[in-house]
Coordinates of C-alpha atoms and ligand atoms in Angstrom, one line a residue:
X1 CA 10.7 72.8 -81.1
X2 CA 8.4 69.9 -81.2
X3 CA 5.8 69.4 -83.9
X4 CA 2.4 68.1 -83.4
X5 CA 0.2 66.0 -85.8
X6 CA -3.4 65.1 -85.5
X7 CA -3.4 61.2 -86.2
X8 CA -6.9 59.9 -86.4
X9 CA -8.1 62.2 -83.8
X10 CA -5.3 61.8 -81.4
X11 CA -2.2 64.1 -81.1
X12 CA 1.2 62.9 -81.7
X13 CA 4.3 65.1 -81.1
X14 CA 7.8 64.5 -82.6
X15 CA 11.0 66.3 -83.2
X16 CA 12.4 66.6 -86.7
X17 CA 15.8 67.8 -87.8
X18 CA 18.1 67.6 -90.9
X19 CA 17.9 66.4 -94.5
X20 CA 18.8 63.2 -96.2
X21 CA 17.6 59.7 -95.6
X22 CA 14.9 59.4 -93.0
X23 CA 15.8 57.9 -89.5
X24 CA 13.3 57.3 -86.7
X25 CA 14.5 57.3 -83.1
X26 CA 12.1 55.6 -80.6
X27 CA 12.7 56.3 -76.9
X28 CA 12.4 54.0 -74.0
X29 CA 10.0 53.7 -71.0
X30 CA 9.6 57.0 -68.9
X31 CA 11.7 58.8 -71.5
X32 CA 10.6 60.9 -74.4
X33 CA 12.0 62.3 -77.6
X34 CA 14.0 64.5 -75.3
X35 CA 16.3 61.6 -74.3
X36 CA 17.8 62.0 -77.8
X37 CA 18.8 65.5 -77.1
X38 CA 22.6 64.9 -77.6
X39 CA 22.0 62.5 -80.4
X40 CA 19.8 64.4 -82.8
X41 CA 22.0 67.4 -83.5
X42 CA 24.9 65.1 -84.4
X43 CA 22.9 62.7 -86.6
X44 CA 21.0 65.3 -88.3
X45 CA 24.2 66.6 -89.9
X46 CA 23.8 63.6 -92.4
X47 CA 20.2 62.4 -92.0
X48 CA 16.7 63.5 -91.6
X49 CA 16.0 62.6 -88.0
X50 CA 12.6 62.0 -86.8
X51 CA 12.1 61.4 -83.0
X52 CA 8.3 60.9 -82.0
X53 CA 7.0 61.0 -78.4
X54 CA 5.4 57.6 -78.1
X55 CA 1.7 57.4 -77.1
X56 CA 1.2 59.0 -73.7
X57 CA 4.5 60.9 -73.7
X58 CA 5.2 64.5 -74.6
X59 CA 1.9 65.7 -75.9
X60 CA 1.2 62.4 -77.7
X61 CA -2.1 61.4 -76.4
X62 CA -3.4 58.1 -75.2
X63 CA -7.1 57.8 -74.4
X64 CA -7.4 54.9 -71.9
X65 CA -6.7 55.2 -68.1
X66 CA -4.8 52.4 -66.4
X67 CA -5.2 50.0 -69.3
X68 CA -2.3 48.5 -71.1
X69 CA -0.6 50.5 -73.9
X70 CA 0.5 47.7 -76.2
X71 CA 3.6 47.8 -78.3
X72 CA 1.5 47.0 -81.4
X73 CA -0.5 50.2 -80.7
X74 CA 2.5 52.4 -80.5
X75 CA 3.9 50.7 -83.7
X76 CA 0.6 51.8 -85.4
X77 CA 1.3 55.4 -84.4
X78 CA 4.7 55.2 -86.0
X79 CA 3.1 53.8 -89.2
X80 CA 0.6 56.6 -89.2
X81 CA 3.3 59.2 -88.6
X82 CA 5.3 57.8 -91.6
X83 CA 2.1 58.2 -93.8
X84 CA 1.5 61.7 -92.7
X85 CA 5.1 62.6 -93.5
X86 CA 4.9 60.8 -96.7
X87 CA 7.9 58.5 -96.0
X88 CA 8.0 55.2 -97.5
X89 CA 10.9 53.3 -95.8
X90 CA 13.2 54.1 -92.9
X91 CA 15.9 53.0 -90.6
X92 CA 14.5 52.5 -87.1
X93 CA 16.6 52.7 -83.8
X94 CA 14.7 51.8 -80.9
X95 CA 15.9 52.2 -77.2
X96 CA 14.8 49.6 -74.8
X97 CA 10.9 49.9 -74.8
X98 CA 11.3 51.7 -78.1
X99 CA 13.1 48.6 -79.3
X100 CA 9.9 46.4 -78.3
X101 CA 7.8 48.8 -80.4
X102 CA 10.2 48.7 -83.4
X103 CA 10.0 44.8 -83.3
X104 CA 6.3 45.1 -83.1
X105 CA 6.6 47.5 -86.1
X106 CA 8.9 45.1 -88.1
X107 CA 6.5 42.3 -87.6
X108 CA 3.4 44.3 -89.0
X109 CA 5.2 46.6 -91.6
X110 CA 8.5 44.9 -92.6
X111 CA 8.1 46.6 -96.0
X112 CA 8.5 50.1 -94.4
X113 CA 11.8 49.3 -93.1
X114 CA 15.3 49.7 -94.4
X115 CA 17.1 48.5 -91.2
X116 CA 16.2 47.8 -87.6
X117 CA 18.4 48.6 -84.6
X118 CA 17.8 47.4 -81.1
X119 CA 19.6 49.9 -78.7
X120 CA 19.9 48.3 -75.1
X121 CA 16.8 46.2 -75.9
X122 CA 15.7 42.8 -76.5
X123 CA 13.6 40.5 -78.7
X124 CA 12.7 38.1 -75.8
X125 CA 9.6 38.6 -73.8
X126 CA 9.6 39.2 -69.9
X127 CA 10.8 36.2 -67.7
X128 CA 8.3 35.2 -64.9
X129 CA 10.5 37.2 -62.5
X130 CA 10.3 40.1 -64.9
X131 CA 6.6 40.0 -65.0
X132 CA 6.4 40.0 -61.2
X133 CA 8.6 42.9 -61.1
X134 CA 6.2 44.9 -63.5
X135 CA 3.4 44.4 -60.9
X136 CA 5.7 45.6 -58.1
X137 CA 6.5 48.7 -60.2
X138 CA 2.9 49.5 -60.6
X139 CA 2.2 49.0 -56.9
X140 CA 5.1 51.5 -56.2
X141 CA 3.7 54.0 -58.5
X142 CA 0.2 53.6 -57.1
X143 CA 1.2 53.7 -53.6
X144 CA 4.2 56.1 -53.5
X145 CA 3.9 58.1 -56.7
X146 CA 6.0 58.6 -59.9
X147 CA 8.9 60.4 -58.0
X148 CA 9.8 57.5 -55.8
X149 CA 9.3 55.0 -58.6
X150 CA 11.7 57.0 -61.0
X151 CA 14.4 57.3 -58.3
X152 CA 14.8 53.4 -58.2
X153 CA 14.4 53.1 -61.9
X154 CA 16.8 55.8 -63.0
X155 CA 19.4 54.4 -60.4
X156 CA 19.8 51.5 -62.8
X157 CA 20.2 53.6 -66.1
X158 CA 24.1 54.1 -65.9
X159 CA 26.9 51.7 -65.8
X160 CA 28.0 51.4 -62.0
X161 CA 31.5 52.4 -62.9
X162 CA 30.4 55.5 -64.7
X163 CA 31.0 58.3 -62.0
X164 CA 31.6 61.3 -64.3
X165 CA 28.5 63.3 -64.9
X166 CA 26.4 60.8 -63.0
X167 CA 24.5 63.6 -61.0
X168 CA 23.8 65.7 -64.1
X169 CA 22.7 62.6 -66.1
X170 CA 20.4 61.5 -63.2
X171 CA 18.9 65.0 -62.9
X172 CA 18.2 65.2 -66.7
X173 CA 16.6 61.7 -66.8
X174 CA 14.5 62.6 -63.8
X175 CA 13.4 65.8 -65.4
X176 CA 12.3 63.9 -68.6
X177 CA 10.7 61.0 -66.5
X178 CA 8.7 63.0 -64.1
X179 CA 6.7 64.3 -67.0
X180 CA 5.3 60.8 -67.5
X181 CA 1.7 60.4 -66.1
X182 CA 1.1 57.5 -63.8
X183 CA -1.5 56.3 -66.3
X184 CA 1.1 56.1 -69.1
X185 CA 3.7 54.5 -66.9
X186 CA 1.3 51.9 -65.7
X187 CA -0.1 51.4 -69.3
X188 CA 3.4 50.8 -70.7
X189 CA 4.2 48.4 -67.9
X190 CA 1.4 46.4 -68.5
X191 CA 2.0 46.5 -72.4
X192 CA 5.6 45.5 -71.9
X193 CA 4.6 42.6 -69.5
X194 CA 2.3 41.1 -72.1
X195 CA 4.6 41.6 -75.2
X196 CA 5.5 38.4 -77.0
X197 CA 8.8 36.9 -77.8
X198 CA 9.8 38.3 -81.1
X199 CA 13.1 36.3 -81.8
X200 CA 11.5 34.9 -84.9
X201 CA 10.9 38.5 -86.3
X202 CA 14.6 39.2 -85.8
X203 CA 15.7 36.0 -87.4
X204 CA 13.5 36.2 -90.4
X205 CA 14.1 39.9 -91.3
X206 CA 15.5 40.4 -94.9
X207 CA 17.3 43.7 -93.9
X208 CA 20.4 44.6 -91.8
X209 CA 19.8 44.4 -88.1
X210 CA 22.1 46.0 -85.4
X211 CA 22.0 44.7 -81.7
X212 CA 23.8 47.2 -79.4
X213 CA 24.2 46.4 -75.8
X214 CA 26.2 48.1 -72.9
X215 CA 28.7 45.9 -71.1
X216 CA 27.3 47.1 -67.7
X217 CA 23.5 47.4 -68.4
X218 CA 21.7 46.6 -65.2
X219 CA 18.3 46.5 -66.9
X220 CA 18.7 44.5 -70.0
X221 CA 21.9 42.3 -69.8
X222 CA 23.9 42.0 -73.0
X223 CA 23.0 38.1 -73.2
X224 CA 19.3 39.2 -73.7
X225 CA 20.2 41.7 -76.3
X226 CA 22.3 39.3 -78.3
X227 CA 19.5 36.7 -78.4
X228 CA 19.7 35.8 -82.2
X229 CA 22.8 35.2 -84.2
X230 CA 22.7 35.3 -88.0
X231 CA 24.4 36.8 -91.0
X232 CA 22.3 39.8 -91.3
X233 CA 22.5 40.7 -87.6
X234 CA 25.5 42.9 -86.4
X235 CA 26.2 42.8 -82.6
X236 CA 28.0 45.6 -80.9
X237 CA 28.9 45.8 -77.2
X238 CA 29.6 49.3 -75.8
X239 CA 32.3 48.8 -73.2
X240 CA 31.7 50.5 -69.8
X241 CA 28.3 51.5 -70.9
X242 CA 25.0 50.9 -69.0
X243 CA 21.3 51.1 -70.2
X244 CA 21.4 54.5 -71.7
X245 CA 24.2 55.3 -74.3
X246 CA 22.3 58.3 -75.4
X247 CA 22.9 59.8 -71.9
X248 CA 26.2 58.2 -71.2
X249 CA 28.2 58.2 -74.4
X250 CA 26.2 60.0 -77.2
X251 CA 29.1 60.5 -79.5
X252 CA 30.3 56.9 -79.4
X253 CA 26.6 55.8 -79.9
X254 CA 26.2 58.2 -83.0
X255 CA 29.6 56.7 -84.5
X256 CA 28.3 53.2 -84.2
X257 CA 24.9 54.2 -85.7
X258 CA 26.5 56.1 -88.8
X259 CA 29.0 53.3 -89.2
X260 CA 26.1 50.7 -89.3
X261 CA 24.1 52.9 -91.8
X262 CA 26.9 53.6 -94.0
X263 CA 28.1 50.0 -94.2
X264 CA 24.8 48.4 -95.0
Ligands
MLT1 C1 13.1 50.9 -70.8 O1 14.2 51.6 -70.5 O2 12.5 51.2 -71.9 C2 12.6 49.8 -69.9 O3 13.4 49.7 -68.9 C3 12.6 48.4 -70.6 C4 12.0 47.4 -69.7 O4 11.7 47.7 -68.6 O5 11.9 46.2 -70.2

């Protein structure tokens, strides 16, 4: 059951399960906290897991129509959520766009973080080609609708070699994604398009960092995830995994997450 908070006059929904050290899970683009469905029950055996619906997702509201939803605004929502739950410091795991939000959070509120993990994400900004692709995606949504856009987007979620459960995972991802309104999707595309490079944030953090990549990620290739090398940064490659280990290999993902948390 999702809980709903009123944050400065706007609703924010989130899932919460378990006791122990608090962990925040931030979902990716056209996903929601439901994309952590397999992960939350496993992680919550050891931790207090908090999985918000980012601005515009679930019943979390965003107010503007067809304007950019910035990574910084969504990071601010997470800070407000932590305040409302009276949580001082957390370990944040951000999947893809959720990773961009967690980097904006790390830049603005470094004192609230115990560790930061980017799951199939990157600290790099969009390339020129990537920025152009964002505009094409907006075009597709405006001209053909969310269903057509999602079919193309979700086709890139899973490793090409991963045939087992592919239809089930595709259906599940589509069911989550189709709940995204066009204005949220367009807002996030514009927000991701304008996000800055945050390699300097990753490099200068004084806390443990995990960079996790799928060897067959068609959306964010591992070279873009492993963009900074430093002593405080652990890099893990999931062999045979695509862009969505929370769908494709949730048990393996949780094992990596717990291993990182326990050893830091
Ligand atoms: C995501 O999965 O959140 C997005 O694909 C990230 C992106 O498009 O950069």
